[in-house]
Tab-separated table of C-alpha atoms in Angstrom:
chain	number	residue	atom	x	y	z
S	1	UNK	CA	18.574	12.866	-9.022
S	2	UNK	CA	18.157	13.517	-5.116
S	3	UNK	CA	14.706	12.959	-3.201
S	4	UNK	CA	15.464	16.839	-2.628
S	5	UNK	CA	15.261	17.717	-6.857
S	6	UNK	CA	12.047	15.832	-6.689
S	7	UNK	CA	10.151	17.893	-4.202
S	8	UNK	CA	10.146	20.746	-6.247
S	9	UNK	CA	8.703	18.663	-9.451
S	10	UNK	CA	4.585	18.998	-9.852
S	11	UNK	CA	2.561	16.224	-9.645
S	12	UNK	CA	2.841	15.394	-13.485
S	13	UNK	CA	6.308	15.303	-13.646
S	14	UNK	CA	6.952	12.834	-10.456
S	15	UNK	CA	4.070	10.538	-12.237
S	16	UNK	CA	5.838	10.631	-15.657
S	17	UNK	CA	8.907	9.389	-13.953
S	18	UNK	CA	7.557	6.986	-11.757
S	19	UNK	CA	5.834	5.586	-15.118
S	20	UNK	CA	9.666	4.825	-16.098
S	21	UNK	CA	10.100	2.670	-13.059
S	22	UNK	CA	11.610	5.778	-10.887
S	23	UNK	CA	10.820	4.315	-7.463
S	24	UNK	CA	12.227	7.716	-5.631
S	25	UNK	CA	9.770	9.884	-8.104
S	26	UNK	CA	6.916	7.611	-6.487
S	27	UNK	CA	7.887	7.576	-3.122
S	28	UNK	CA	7.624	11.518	-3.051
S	29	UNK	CA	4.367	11.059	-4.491
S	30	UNK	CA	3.981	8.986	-1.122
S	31	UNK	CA	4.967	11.105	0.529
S	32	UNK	CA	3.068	14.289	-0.457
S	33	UNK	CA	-0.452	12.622	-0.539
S	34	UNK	CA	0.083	9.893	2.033
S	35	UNK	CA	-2.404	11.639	4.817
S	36	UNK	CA	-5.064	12.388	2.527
S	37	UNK	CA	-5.200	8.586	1.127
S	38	UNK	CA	-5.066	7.470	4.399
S	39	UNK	CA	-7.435	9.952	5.632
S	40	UNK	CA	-9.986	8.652	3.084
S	41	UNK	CA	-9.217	5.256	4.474
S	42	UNK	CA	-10.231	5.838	8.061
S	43	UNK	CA	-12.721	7.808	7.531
S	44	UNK	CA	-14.565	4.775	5.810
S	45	UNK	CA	-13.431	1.681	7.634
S	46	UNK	CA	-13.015	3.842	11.007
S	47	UNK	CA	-10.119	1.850	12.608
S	48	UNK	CA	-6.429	2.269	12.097
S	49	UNK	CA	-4.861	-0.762	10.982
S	50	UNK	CA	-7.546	-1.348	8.466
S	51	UNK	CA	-7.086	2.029	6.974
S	52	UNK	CA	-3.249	1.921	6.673
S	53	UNK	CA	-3.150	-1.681	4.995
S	54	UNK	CA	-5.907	-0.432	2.705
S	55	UNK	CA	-4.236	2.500	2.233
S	56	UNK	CA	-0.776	0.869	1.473
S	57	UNK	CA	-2.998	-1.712	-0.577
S	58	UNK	CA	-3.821	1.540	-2.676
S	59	UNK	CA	-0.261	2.666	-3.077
S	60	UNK	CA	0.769	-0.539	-4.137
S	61	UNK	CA	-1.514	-0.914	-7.078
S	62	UNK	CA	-1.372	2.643	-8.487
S	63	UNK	CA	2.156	1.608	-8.252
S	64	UNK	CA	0.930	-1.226	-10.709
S	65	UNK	CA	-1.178	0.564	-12.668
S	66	UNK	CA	0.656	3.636	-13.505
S	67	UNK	CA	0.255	3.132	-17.109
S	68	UNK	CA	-3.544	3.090	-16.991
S	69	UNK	CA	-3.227	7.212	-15.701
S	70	UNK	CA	-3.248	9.335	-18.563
S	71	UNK	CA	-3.904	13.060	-16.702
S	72	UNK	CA	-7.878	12.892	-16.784
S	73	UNK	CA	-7.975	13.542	-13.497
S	74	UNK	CA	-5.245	14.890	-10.402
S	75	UNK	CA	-2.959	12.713	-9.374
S	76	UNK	CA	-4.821	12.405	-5.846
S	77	UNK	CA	-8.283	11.847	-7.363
S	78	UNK	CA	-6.958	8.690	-9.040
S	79	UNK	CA	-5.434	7.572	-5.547
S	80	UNK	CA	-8.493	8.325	-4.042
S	81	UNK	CA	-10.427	6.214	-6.107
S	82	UNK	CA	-8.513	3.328	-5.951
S	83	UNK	CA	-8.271	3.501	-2.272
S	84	UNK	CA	-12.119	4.198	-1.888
S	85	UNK	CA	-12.872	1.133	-3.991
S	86	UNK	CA	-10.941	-0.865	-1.862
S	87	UNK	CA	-12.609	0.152	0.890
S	88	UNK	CA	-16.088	-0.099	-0.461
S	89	UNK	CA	-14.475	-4.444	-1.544
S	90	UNK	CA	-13.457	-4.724	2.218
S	91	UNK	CA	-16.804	-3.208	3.638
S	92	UNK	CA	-18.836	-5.349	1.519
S	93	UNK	CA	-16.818	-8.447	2.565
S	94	UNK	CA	-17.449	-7.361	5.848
S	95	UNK	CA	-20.937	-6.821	5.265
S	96	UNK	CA	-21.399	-10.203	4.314
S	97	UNK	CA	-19.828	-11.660	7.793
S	98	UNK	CA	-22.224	-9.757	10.132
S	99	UNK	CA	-25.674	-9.273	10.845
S	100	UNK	CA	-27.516	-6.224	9.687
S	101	UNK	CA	-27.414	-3.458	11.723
S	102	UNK	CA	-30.131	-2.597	14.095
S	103	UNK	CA	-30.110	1.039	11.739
S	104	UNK	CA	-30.233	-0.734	8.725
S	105	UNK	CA	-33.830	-2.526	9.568
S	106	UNK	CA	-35.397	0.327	11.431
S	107	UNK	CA	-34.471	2.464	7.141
S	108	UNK	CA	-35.889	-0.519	5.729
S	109	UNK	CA	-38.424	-0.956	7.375
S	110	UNK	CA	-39.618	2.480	7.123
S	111	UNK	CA	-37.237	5.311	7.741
S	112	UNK	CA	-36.189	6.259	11.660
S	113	UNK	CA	-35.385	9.544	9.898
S	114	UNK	CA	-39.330	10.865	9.291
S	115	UNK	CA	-39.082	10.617	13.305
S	116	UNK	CA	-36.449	12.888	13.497
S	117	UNK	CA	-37.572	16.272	14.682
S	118	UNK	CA	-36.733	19.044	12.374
S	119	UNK	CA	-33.374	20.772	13.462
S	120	UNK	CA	-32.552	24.721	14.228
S	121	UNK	CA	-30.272	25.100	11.279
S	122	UNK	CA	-26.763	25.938	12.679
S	123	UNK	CA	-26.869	24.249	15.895
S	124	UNK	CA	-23.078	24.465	16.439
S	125	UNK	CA	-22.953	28.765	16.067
S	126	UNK	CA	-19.348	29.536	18.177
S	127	UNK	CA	-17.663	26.388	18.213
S	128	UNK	CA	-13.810	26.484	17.291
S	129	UNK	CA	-13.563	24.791	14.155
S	130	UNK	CA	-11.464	22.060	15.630
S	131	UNK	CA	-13.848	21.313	17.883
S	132	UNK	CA	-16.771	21.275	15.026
S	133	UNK	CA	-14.392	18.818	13.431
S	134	UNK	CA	-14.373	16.477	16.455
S	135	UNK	CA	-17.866	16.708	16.430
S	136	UNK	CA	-18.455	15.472	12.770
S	137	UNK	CA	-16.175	12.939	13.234
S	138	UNK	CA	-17.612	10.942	16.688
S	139	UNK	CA	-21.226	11.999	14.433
S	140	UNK	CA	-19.594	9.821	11.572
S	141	UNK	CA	-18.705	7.636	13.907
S	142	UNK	CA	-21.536	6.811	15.123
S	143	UNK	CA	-23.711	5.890	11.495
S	144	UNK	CA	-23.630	2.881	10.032
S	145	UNK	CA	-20.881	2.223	7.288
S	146	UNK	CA	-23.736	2.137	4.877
S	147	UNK	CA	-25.551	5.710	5.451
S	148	UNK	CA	-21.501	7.175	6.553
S	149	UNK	CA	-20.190	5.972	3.354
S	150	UNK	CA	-22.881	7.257	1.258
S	151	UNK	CA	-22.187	10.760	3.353
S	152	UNK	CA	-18.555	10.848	2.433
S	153	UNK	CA	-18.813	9.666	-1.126
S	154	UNK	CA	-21.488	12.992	-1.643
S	155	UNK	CA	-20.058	15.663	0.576
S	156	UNK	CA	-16.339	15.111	0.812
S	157	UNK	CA	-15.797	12.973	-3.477
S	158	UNK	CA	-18.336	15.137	-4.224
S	159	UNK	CA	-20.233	12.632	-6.183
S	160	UNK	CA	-23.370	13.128	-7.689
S	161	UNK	CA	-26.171	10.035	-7.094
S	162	UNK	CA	-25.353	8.424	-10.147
S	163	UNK	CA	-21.770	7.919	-9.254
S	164	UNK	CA	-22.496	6.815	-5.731
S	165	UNK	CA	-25.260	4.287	-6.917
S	166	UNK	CA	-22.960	2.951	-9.354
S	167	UNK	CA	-19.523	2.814	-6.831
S	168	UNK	CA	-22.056	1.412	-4.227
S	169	UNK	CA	-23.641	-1.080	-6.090
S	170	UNK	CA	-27.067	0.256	-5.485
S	171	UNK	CA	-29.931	1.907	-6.832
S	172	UNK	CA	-30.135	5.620	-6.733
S	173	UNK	CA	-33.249	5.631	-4.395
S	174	UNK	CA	-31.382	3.909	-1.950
S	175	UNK	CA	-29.071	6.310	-2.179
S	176	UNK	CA	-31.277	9.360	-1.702
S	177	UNK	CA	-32.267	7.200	1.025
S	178	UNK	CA	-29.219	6.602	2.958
S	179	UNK	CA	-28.185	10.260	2.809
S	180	UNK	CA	-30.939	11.827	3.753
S	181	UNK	CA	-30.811	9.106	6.651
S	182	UNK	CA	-27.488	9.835	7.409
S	183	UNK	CA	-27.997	14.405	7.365
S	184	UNK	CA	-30.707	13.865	10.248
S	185	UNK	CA	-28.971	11.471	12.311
S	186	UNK	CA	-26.010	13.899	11.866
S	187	UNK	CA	-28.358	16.813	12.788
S	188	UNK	CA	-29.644	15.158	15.424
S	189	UNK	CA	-26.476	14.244	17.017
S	190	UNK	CA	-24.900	17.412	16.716
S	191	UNK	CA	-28.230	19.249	18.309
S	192	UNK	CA	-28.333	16.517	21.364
S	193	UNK	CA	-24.544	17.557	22.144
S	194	UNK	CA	-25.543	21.541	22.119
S	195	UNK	CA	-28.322	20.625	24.431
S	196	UNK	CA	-26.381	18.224	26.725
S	197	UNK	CA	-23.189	21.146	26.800
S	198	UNK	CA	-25.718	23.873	27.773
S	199	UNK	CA	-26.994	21.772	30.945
Z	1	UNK	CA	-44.517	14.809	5.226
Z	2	UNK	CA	-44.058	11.969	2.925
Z	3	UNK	CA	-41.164	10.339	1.833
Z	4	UNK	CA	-40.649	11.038	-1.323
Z	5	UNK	CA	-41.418	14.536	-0.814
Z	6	UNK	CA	-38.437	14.976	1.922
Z	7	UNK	CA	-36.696	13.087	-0.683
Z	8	UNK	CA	-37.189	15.530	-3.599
Z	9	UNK	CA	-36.725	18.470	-1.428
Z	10	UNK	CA	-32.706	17.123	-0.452
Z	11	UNK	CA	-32.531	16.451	-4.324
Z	12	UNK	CA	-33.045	20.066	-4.793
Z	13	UNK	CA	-30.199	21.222	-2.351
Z	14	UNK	CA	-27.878	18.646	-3.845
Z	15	UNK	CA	-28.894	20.084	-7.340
Z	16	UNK	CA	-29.996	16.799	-8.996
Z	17	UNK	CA	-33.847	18.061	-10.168
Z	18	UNK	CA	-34.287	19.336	-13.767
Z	19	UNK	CA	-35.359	23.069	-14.191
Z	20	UNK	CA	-39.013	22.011	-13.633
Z	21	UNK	CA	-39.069	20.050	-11.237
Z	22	UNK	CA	-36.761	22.364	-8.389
Z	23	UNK	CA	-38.641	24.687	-9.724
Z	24	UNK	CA	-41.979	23.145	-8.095
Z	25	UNK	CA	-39.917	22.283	-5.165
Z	26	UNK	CA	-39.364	25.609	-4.570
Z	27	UNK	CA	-42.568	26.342	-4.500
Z	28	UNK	CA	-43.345	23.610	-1.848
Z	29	UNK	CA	-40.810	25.242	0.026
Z	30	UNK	CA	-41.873	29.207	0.277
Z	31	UNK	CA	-45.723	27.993	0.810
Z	32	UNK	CA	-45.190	25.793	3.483
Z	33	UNK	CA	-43.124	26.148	6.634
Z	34	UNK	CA	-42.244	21.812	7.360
Z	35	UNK	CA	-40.932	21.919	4.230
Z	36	UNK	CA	-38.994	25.092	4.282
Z	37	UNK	CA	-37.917	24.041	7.921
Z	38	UNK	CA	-36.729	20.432	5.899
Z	39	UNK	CA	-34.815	22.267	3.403
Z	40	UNK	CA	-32.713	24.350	5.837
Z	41	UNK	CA	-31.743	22.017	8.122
Z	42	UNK	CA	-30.525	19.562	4.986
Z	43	UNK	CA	-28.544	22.435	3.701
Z	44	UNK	CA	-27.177	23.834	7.034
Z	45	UNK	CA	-25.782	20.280	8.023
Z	46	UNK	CA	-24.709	19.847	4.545
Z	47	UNK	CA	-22.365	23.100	4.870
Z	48	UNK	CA	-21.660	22.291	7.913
Z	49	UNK	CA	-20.364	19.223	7.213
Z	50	UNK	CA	-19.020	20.036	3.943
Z	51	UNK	CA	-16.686	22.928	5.730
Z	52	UNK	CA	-15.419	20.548	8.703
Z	53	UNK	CA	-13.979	17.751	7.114
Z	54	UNK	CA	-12.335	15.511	9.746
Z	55	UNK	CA	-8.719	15.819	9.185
Z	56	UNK	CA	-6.711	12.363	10.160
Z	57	UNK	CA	-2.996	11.995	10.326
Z	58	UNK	CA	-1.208	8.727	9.593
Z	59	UNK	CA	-0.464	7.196	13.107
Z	60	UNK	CA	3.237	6.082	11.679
Z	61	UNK	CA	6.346	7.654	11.087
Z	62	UNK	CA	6.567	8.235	6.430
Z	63	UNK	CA	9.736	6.058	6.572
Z	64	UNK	CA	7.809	3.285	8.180
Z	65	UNK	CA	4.461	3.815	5.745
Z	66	UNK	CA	6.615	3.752	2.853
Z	67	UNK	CA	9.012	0.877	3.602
Z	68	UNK	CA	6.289	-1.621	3.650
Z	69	UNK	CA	4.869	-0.195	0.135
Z	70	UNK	CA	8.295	-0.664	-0.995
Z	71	UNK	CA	8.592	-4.376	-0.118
Z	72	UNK	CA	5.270	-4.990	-1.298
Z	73	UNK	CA	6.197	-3.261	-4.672
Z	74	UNK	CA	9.496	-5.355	-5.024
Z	75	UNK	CA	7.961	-8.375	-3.948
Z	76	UNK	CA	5.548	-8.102	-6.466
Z	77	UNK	CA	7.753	-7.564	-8.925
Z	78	UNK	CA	10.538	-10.286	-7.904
Z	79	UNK	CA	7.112	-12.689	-9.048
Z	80	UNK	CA	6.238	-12.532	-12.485
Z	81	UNK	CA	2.791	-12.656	-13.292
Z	82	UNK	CA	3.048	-11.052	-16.881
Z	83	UNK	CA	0.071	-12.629	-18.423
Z	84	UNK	CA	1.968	-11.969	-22.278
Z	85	UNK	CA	4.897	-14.683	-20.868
Z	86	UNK	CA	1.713	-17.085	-20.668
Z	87	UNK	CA	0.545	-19.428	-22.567
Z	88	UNK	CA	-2.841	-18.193	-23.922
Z	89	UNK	CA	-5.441	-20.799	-22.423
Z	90	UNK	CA	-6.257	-21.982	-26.247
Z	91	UNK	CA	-3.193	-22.948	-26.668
Z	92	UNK	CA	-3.108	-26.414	-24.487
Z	93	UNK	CA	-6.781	-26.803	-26.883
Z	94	UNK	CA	-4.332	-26.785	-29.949
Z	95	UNK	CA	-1.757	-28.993	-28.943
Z	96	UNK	CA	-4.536	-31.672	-28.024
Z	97	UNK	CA	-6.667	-31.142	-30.875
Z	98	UNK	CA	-3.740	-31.598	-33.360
Z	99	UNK	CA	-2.013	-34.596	-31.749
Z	100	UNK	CA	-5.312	-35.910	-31.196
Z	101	UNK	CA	-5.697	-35.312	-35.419
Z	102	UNK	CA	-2.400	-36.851	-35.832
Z	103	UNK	CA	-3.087	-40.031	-34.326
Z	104	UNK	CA	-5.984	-40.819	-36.154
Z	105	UNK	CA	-4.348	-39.963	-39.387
Z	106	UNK	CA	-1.586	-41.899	-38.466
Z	107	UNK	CA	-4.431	-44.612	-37.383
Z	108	UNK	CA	-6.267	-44.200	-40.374
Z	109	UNK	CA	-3.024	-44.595	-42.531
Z	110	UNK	CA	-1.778	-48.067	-41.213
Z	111	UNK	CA	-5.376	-48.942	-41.396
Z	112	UNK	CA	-5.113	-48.226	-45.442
Z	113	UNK	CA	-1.756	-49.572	-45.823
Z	114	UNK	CA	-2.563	-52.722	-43.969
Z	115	UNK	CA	-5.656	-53.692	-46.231
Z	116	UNK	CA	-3.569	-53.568	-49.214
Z	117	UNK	CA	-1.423	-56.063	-47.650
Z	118	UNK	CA	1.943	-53.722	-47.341
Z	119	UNK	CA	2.016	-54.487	-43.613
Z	120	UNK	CA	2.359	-57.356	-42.476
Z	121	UNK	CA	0.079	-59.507	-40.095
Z	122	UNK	CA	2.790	-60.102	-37.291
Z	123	UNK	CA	2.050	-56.053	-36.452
Z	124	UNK	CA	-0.216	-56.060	-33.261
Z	125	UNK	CA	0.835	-53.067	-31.435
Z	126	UNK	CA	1.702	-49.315	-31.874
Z	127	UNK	CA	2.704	-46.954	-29.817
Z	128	UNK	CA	2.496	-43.613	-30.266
Z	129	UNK	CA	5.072	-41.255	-29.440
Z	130	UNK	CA	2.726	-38.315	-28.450
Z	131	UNK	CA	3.406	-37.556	-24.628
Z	132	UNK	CA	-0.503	-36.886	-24.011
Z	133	UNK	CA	-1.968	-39.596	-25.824
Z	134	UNK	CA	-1.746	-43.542	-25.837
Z	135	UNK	CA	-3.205	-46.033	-28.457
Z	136	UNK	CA	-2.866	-49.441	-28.634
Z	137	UNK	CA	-3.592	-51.124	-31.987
Z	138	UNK	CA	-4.913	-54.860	-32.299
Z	139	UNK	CA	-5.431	-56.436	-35.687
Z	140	UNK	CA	-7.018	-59.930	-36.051
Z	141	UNK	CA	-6.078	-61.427	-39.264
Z	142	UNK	CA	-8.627	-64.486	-38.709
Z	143	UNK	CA	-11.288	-62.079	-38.030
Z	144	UNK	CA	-9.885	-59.965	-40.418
Z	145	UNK	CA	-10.354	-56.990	-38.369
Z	146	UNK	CA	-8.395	-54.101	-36.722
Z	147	UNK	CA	-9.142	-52.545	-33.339
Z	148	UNK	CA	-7.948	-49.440	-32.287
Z	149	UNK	CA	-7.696	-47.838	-28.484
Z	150	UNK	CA	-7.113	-44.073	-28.073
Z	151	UNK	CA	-6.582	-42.932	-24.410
Z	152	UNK	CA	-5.481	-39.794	-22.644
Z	153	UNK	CA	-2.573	-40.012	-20.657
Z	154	UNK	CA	-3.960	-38.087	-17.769
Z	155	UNK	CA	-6.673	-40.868	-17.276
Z	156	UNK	CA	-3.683	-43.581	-16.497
């Protein structure tokens, strides 16, 4: 069979094969979900090469654990998850190398966000939607991987507390915490770029 | 407003309150304006972000991306770690309990035979063929008395 006959097989199909050993039915899988896993990747660990070995990591051991995926759940939610809790290994590694964050003391020791003025809801109204996306992205940027992750996990997994707590390896009141945290520093950071642009 | 109250009022956008409680919440949040202004903001920047994901693109060429998942997959492969090929940890236990039995039967046995005068007194030494385990056998016929030393291998 050519890589060509592939590309027209569903999801289900190109995993059954691969499950056989069929190295070309995996590498379309590759290649149809490759930016999204990655995508997941960087927006976690925020820098490039971490994101793609992570992300290759993740390949490699769905790869090796293609008999453990029995169709609960899409293809890509599988790869997610195995590339998310590789991520969540490495950032905890990490975490144990540095210092904590000047962000993570001022939440612990009582919660920066209670300063936070209340925001106008809608604060970006007639921005192109690329340019939202930028936005959201230096925004994520710019929290801590603790209060970011926590963000992405919720909004973009769609992961209800529970999950997160569990995944995270926290309780579920830090997790309240840390997103809440994490909305009003977003707010915030979106409203101070309105104001600054309409200087 | 206190903390957990912000903190109750995001648990009722995100929909994680029982009937009861976002019903109180809601409550909270017609009757009084921080907490309505609270509960708008979390939800607008919630949609907001929600609706904008960041999109990123892999910054290499497919071919590239899938060439090194490739050699990671056959190298992987090329080394077999198939835990069923394995010995099972219990089973280096085994083989030491039993030839550990099996020399002091076979101890116990010459010991017998030896007191009922089959075996002679000219035997002072016995080795044992077991690979992991070394005796040495002394018997005093003056003393009238047999001594017998059992050693691992891996302590020589």
């Amino acid at each position: 069979m050519t890589q060509g006959d592939y590309s027209a097989k569903p999801d289900d199909a190109l995993v059954r094969a691969s499950q056989k050993g069929d190295m070309v039915a995996f590498e379309e899988l590759v290649s149809r979900h490759r930016d999204k896993v990655y995508a997941r990747a960087f927006s976690m660990m925020r820098n490039e090469d971490t994101a793609l070995d992570l992300s290759q990591e993740a390949w490699v051991k769905a790869w090796q654990r293609l008999a453990q995926f029995h169709g609960d759940s899409s293809f890509l939610t599988w790869m997610t998850r195995i590339v998310i809790n590789l991520c969540l290994d490495q950032l905890r590694k990490q975490k144990r190398l540095r210092a904590e964050s000047i962000e993570q003391l001022e939440e612990d020791l009582g919660g920066v966000e209670r300063q936070m003025p209340v925001i106008t809801p809608n604060p970006t109204e007639r921005l192109e939607r690329s340019e939202l996306r930028e936005r959201i992205d230096r925004a994520l940027g710019q929290l801590s991987y603790e209060h970011r992750t926590v963000l992405i996990l919720h909004e973009f997994q769609e992961l209800e507390y529970k999950e997160i707590a569990k995944r995270m390896e926290c309780s579920i009141g830090t997790v309240m915490s840390r997103l809440f945290y994490a909305r009003r520093k977003m707010a915030v950071l979106m409203a101070g770029w309105k104001r600054e642009e309409s200087k | 407003m206190k903390n957990d109250l912000a903190l109750k009022i995001q648990a009722c956008v995100d929909n994680e309150l029982n009937a009861s409680e976002a019903r109180e919440v809601a409550c909270l949040v017609e009757s009084d304006a921080e907490a309505r202004a609270l509960h708008d903001e979390l939800i607008a920047i919630r949609d907001l972000t929600v609706a904008n994901e960041p999109e990123y693109k892999l910054p290499e060429s497919g071919e590239f991306y899938w060439s090194k998942i490739k050699r990671d997959i056959n190298s992987s492969s090329a080394r077999p770690v198939r835990e069923s090929s394995k010995a099972p940890f219990w089973s280096a236990i085994w083989t030491r309990m039993v030839a550990t039995c099996g020399v002091a039967v076979g101890i116990a046995l010459l010991i017998s035979v030896n007191r009922q005068g089959i075996v002679g007194p000219q035997v002072h030494e016995i080795e044992s063929a077991l690979d992991e385990m070394s005796t040495i056998t002394f018997h005093s016929d003056s003393a009238n008395m047999t001594v017998v030393w059992v050693q691992n291998a891996d302590f020589n």
